[in-house]
């Protein structure tokens, strides 16, 4: 189906099945629900392209200001925007992000997600692989849309798992280490390249780079703090503090103290 963009008068193709899903989302929003979708796939497979196409259909006021990258941007966006707004969290797991940094961001979203249902938002979380997410987000999402390339070159292909299928896919991957095999997707289809239709692509790239740079800076600062913390733990142990006492002073568990001491032999 062709969707017309108000500002430019241009159109883009939206798969009829995805349109039905989003029409259902609109009804849910009217009845005081919110909607979360996970969109994953390898880098370059069109995750952001698809997410923005879906976001615009739900929210005709969707612009680059509705795309966020950092935890701070997400918190501000979901607090300040009107009800029914579409938000795209682009590259939720940015390239090079440490496991600790990703965990911290997920904690931010969990805290917010528990308090913003009455905002009735349409939120698309973009991540390279669903299995990097905490279980909370998998349970929260209406479904998973996986973008892929069938030949390593072509773009514009997706598969969709609804709520139950998405949960089962996640559990099977955790238990059996199988990716996207069982269960089979509920539906599949194609999407078109909409780059530049909703906002200036150069401005998008600029904002994304600034977000990556800010996260990298925060990561270096976090690592410096951890190095200082670990050095302090080693010194306390040299002064005959027990692991339990160190944990109480630093504010971490005794097993974590043991791990740090193992990684930093005296």
Coordinates of C-alpha atoms in Angstrom, one line a residue:
X1 CA 0.0 0.0 0.0
X2 CA 1.3 3.5 -0.8
X3 CA 1.5 5.9 2.1
X4 CA 1.6 9.6 1.4
X5 CA 4.0 11.9 3.3
X6 CA 2.2 15.1 4.2
X7 CA 5.1 17.6 3.9
X8 CA 6.5 16.4 0.6
X9 CA 3.6 14.7 -1.1
X10 CA 5.9 11.7 -1.8
X11 CA 4.8 8.2 -1.2
X12 CA 6.4 5.0 0.1
X13 CA 5.3 1.3 0.1
X14 CA 4.0 -0.2 3.3
X15 CA 3.3 -4.0 3.4
X16 CA -0.5 -4.5 3.9
X17 CA 0.2 -7.0 6.7
X18 CA 2.4 -4.5 8.6
X19 CA -0.3 -1.9 8.0
X20 CA -2.9 -4.1 9.7
X21 CA -0.5 -4.5 12.7
X22 CA -0.1 -0.8 13.0
X23 CA -3.8 -0.1 12.6
X24 CA -4.3 -2.5 15.5
X25 CA -1.7 -0.5 17.4
X26 CA -3.7 2.7 16.8
X27 CA -6.8 1.1 18.3
X28 CA -4.8 0.0 21.3
X29 CA -3.5 3.5 21.8
X30 CA -7.1 4.8 21.8
X31 CA -7.8 2.3 24.6
X32 CA -4.9 3.5 26.8
X33 CA -2.3 0.9 25.7
X34 CA 1.2 1.5 24.5
X35 CA 3.1 -0.5 21.9
X36 CA 6.7 -1.7 21.9
X37 CA 8.3 -3.4 18.9
X38 CA 11.7 -4.9 18.6
X39 CA 13.4 -4.6 15.2
X40 CA 16.7 -6.5 14.8
X41 CA 19.0 -7.6 12.0
X42 CA 22.6 -7.4 10.9
X43 CA 24.1 -4.0 10.3
X44 CA 23.0 -2.5 7.0
X45 CA 19.9 -4.7 6.6
X46 CA 17.5 -1.7 6.8
X47 CA 16.4 -1.8 10.5
X48 CA 16.2 2.0 10.8
X49 CA 14.6 2.4 7.3
X50 CA 11.8 0.0 8.3
X51 CA 11.4 1.5 11.8
X52 CA 11.0 5.0 10.5
X53 CA 8.5 3.8 7.8
X54 CA 6.4 2.2 10.5
X55 CA 6.7 5.1 12.9
X56 CA 5.5 7.6 10.3
X57 CA 2.4 5.6 9.6
X58 CA 1.4 5.6 13.2
X59 CA 2.5 9.2 13.9
X60 CA 2.3 11.7 10.9
X61 CA 4.3 14.2 13.0
X62 CA 7.3 11.9 13.1
X63 CA 10.6 13.6 12.4
X64 CA 14.3 13.2 13.3
X65 CA 13.5 14.7 16.7
X66 CA 11.6 11.4 17.4
X67 CA 14.8 9.3 16.9
X68 CA 16.9 8.8 20.0
X69 CA 20.2 7.0 20.7
X70 CA 21.2 7.6 24.3
X71 CA 19.5 6.8 27.6
X72 CA 19.3 10.5 28.3
X73 CA 17.6 11.2 25.0
X74 CA 15.1 8.4 25.5
X75 CA 14.2 9.7 29.0
X76 CA 13.6 13.2 27.7
X77 CA 11.7 12.0 24.6
X78 CA 9.2 9.8 26.4
X79 CA 8.6 12.5 29.0
X80 CA 8.1 15.6 26.8
X81 CA 6.3 14.3 23.7
X82 CA 2.5 14.2 23.4
X83 CA 0.5 11.0 23.9
X84 CA 0.5 8.7 20.9
X85 CA 3.9 9.8 19.7
X86 CA 6.2 7.3 17.8
X87 CA 9.7 7.0 19.1
X88 CA 12.6 5.1 17.4
X89 CA 15.5 4.1 19.6
X90 CA 18.1 3.7 16.9
X91 CA 20.9 1.2 17.4
X92 CA 20.0 0.4 21.0
X93 CA 23.3 -1.6 21.2
X94 CA 25.7 0.8 19.6
X95 CA 28.8 -0.7 18.0
X96 CA 31.6 -1.1 20.5
X97 CA 29.4 -0.7 23.6
X98 CA 30.6 -2.7 26.6
X99 CA 28.3 -5.2 28.2
X100 CA 28.2 -3.1 31.4
X101 CA 27.3 0.0 29.4
X102 CA 24.5 -1.8 27.6
X103 CA 23.3 -3.2 30.9
X104 CA 23.1 0.3 32.4
X105 CA 21.1 1.6 29.4
X106 CA 18.7 -1.3 29.7
X107 CA 18.2 -0.4 33.4
X108 CA 17.3 3.1 32.4
X109 CA 14.6 1.9 30.0
X110 CA 13.2 -0.7 32.4
X111 CA 12.7 2.1 35.0
X112 CA 11.0 4.4 32.4
X113 CA 9.0 1.6 30.7
X114 CA 7.4 0.8 34.0
X115 CA 6.1 4.3 34.4
X116 CA 5.2 5.5 30.9
X117 CA 2.4 3.2 29.8
X118 CA -0.1 6.0 30.3
X119 CA 1.8 8.0 27.6
X120 CA 0.4 5.6 25.0
X121 CA 3.5 5.7 22.9
X122 CA 4.6 3.7 19.9
X123 CA 8.2 2.6 20.6
X124 CA 10.5 0.8 18.2
X125 CA 13.7 -0.5 19.7
X126 CA 16.4 -1.3 17.1
X127 CA 19.1 -3.7 18.1
X128 CA 21.4 -6.0 16.1
X129 CA 20.1 -9.1 17.8
X130 CA 17.1 -9.7 20.1
X131 CA 19.2 -12.1 22.2
X132 CA 21.2 -9.1 23.5
X133 CA 18.1 -7.8 25.3
X134 CA 17.1 -8.5 28.9
X135 CA 14.0 -10.6 29.2
X136 CA 11.9 -7.7 30.4
X137 CA 12.0 -6.0 26.9
X138 CA 11.2 -9.3 25.1
X139 CA 8.1 -9.7 27.4
X140 CA 7.2 -6.0 26.9
X141 CA 7.2 -6.0 23.1
X142 CA 4.2 -6.8 20.9
X143 CA 6.4 -8.6 18.5
X144 CA 9.8 -9.0 16.8
X145 CA 10.5 -7.9 13.2
X146 CA 13.8 -9.3 11.9
X147 CA 15.3 -7.6 8.8
X148 CA 17.6 -9.8 6.7
X149 CA 19.3 -10.2 3.4
X150 CA 18.7 -13.5 1.5
X151 CA 21.9 -13.3 -0.6
X152 CA 24.2 -11.0 1.4
X153 CA 23.5 -8.1 -1.0
X154 CA 19.7 -7.4 -1.3
X155 CA 17.9 -5.4 1.3
X156 CA 14.3 -4.9 2.2
X157 CA 13.2 -8.2 3.6
X158 CA 11.6 -8.9 7.0
X159 CA 10.1 -11.7 9.1
X160 CA 7.7 -11.1 12.0
X161 CA 7.0 -13.1 15.1
X162 CA 4.0 -12.1 17.3
X163 CA 4.1 -12.0 21.1
X164 CA 4.1 -15.8 21.8
X165 CA 6.3 -16.7 18.9
X166 CA 8.8 -14.0 19.8
X167 CA 9.0 -15.3 23.4
X168 CA 9.5 -18.9 22.3
X169 CA 12.1 -17.8 19.8
X170 CA 14.0 -16.0 22.6
X171 CA 13.8 -19.0 25.0
X172 CA 14.9 -21.5 22.3
X173 CA 17.9 -19.4 21.5
X174 CA 18.9 -19.2 25.2
X175 CA 18.4 -22.9 25.8
X176 CA 19.4 -24.5 22.5
X177 CA 21.6 -21.8 20.9
X178 CA 19.5 -21.7 17.8
X179 CA 19.0 -18.3 16.0
X180 CA 15.7 -17.5 14.3
X181 CA 14.9 -21.2 13.5
X182 CA 12.1 -22.2 15.9
X183 CA 9.3 -21.3 15.8
X184 CA 8.8 -20.3 12.2
X185 CA 7.8 -16.6 11.6
X186 CA 4.1 -15.7 11.6
X187 CA 4.6 -13.6 8.5
X188 CA 7.3 -12.2 6.1
X189 CA 7.4 -9.6 3.4
X190 CA 9.4 -6.7 1.9
X191 CA 9.9 -3.0 2.4
X192 CA 11.3 -0.2 0.3
X193 CA 14.2 2.3 0.8
X194 CA 12.8 5.5 2.4
X195 CA 16.1 7.2 3.2
X196 CA 15.6 10.9 3.2
X197 CA 11.8 10.9 3.0
X198 CA 11.2 11.7 6.7
X199 CA 14.2 13.8 7.5
X200 CA 17.6 15.0 6.2
X201 CA 19.9 11.9 6.0
X202 CA 23.1 14.0 6.5
X203 CA 21.6 15.5 9.7
X204 CA 20.7 12.0 10.8
X205 CA 24.3 10.8 10.4
X206 CA 25.6 13.8 12.2
X207 CA 23.3 13.2 15.2
X208 CA 24.1 9.5 15.3
X209 CA 27.9 10.2 15.3
X210 CA 27.5 12.7 18.1
X211 CA 25.6 10.1 20.1
X212 CA 28.2 7.4 19.5
X213 CA 31.0 9.8 20.5
X214 CA 29.2 10.7 23.7
X215 CA 28.6 7.1 24.6
X216 CA 32.3 6.3 23.9
X217 CA 33.3 9.1 26.2
X218 CA 31.0 7.9 29.0
X219 CA 32.5 4.4 28.5
X220 CA 36.1 5.6 29.0
X221 CA 35.0 7.6 32.1
X222 CA 33.2 4.5 33.4
X223 CA 36.3 2.3 32.8
X224 CA 38.5 4.8 34.6
X225 CA 36.2 4.7 37.6
X226 CA 36.2 0.9 37.6
X227 CA 40.0 0.8 37.5
X228 CA 40.1 3.1 40.5
X229 CA 37.5 1.0 42.3
X230 CA 39.4 -2.3 41.7
X231 CA 42.7 -0.8 42.9
X232 CA 40.9 0.3 46.1
X233 CA 39.6 -3.2 46.6
X234 CA 43.0 -4.7 46.2
X235 CA 44.5 -2.2 48.7
X236 CA 41.7 -2.9 51.3
X237 CA 42.4 -6.7 50.9
X238 CA 46.1 -6.0 51.6
X239 CA 45.1 -4.3 54.8
X240 CA 43.4 -7.6 55.9
X241 CA 39.8 -6.5 55.2
X242 CA 37.6 -9.5 54.5
X243 CA 35.8 -9.8 51.2
X244 CA 32.5 -9.3 53.0
X245 CA 33.8 -6.2 54.7
X246 CA 35.1 -4.8 51.4
X247 CA 31.8 -5.5 49.7
X248 CA 29.9 -3.6 52.4
X249 CA 32.3 -0.6 52.1
X250 CA 32.3 -0.4 48.3
X251 CA 28.6 -1.3 47.9
X252 CA 28.9 -4.6 45.9
X253 CA 28.4 -8.2 46.7
X254 CA 31.0 -10.5 48.2
X255 CA 31.1 -12.8 45.1
X256 CA 31.7 -9.7 43.0
X257 CA 34.6 -8.7 45.3
X258 CA 36.0 -12.2 44.8
X259 CA 35.8 -11.9 41.0
X260 CA 37.6 -8.6 41.1
X261 CA 40.4 -9.9 43.3
X262 CA 40.8 -12.9 41.0
X263 CA 41.1 -10.6 38.0
X264 CA 43.6 -8.4 39.9
X265 CA 46.0 -10.7 41.7
X266 CA 48.1 -9.0 44.4

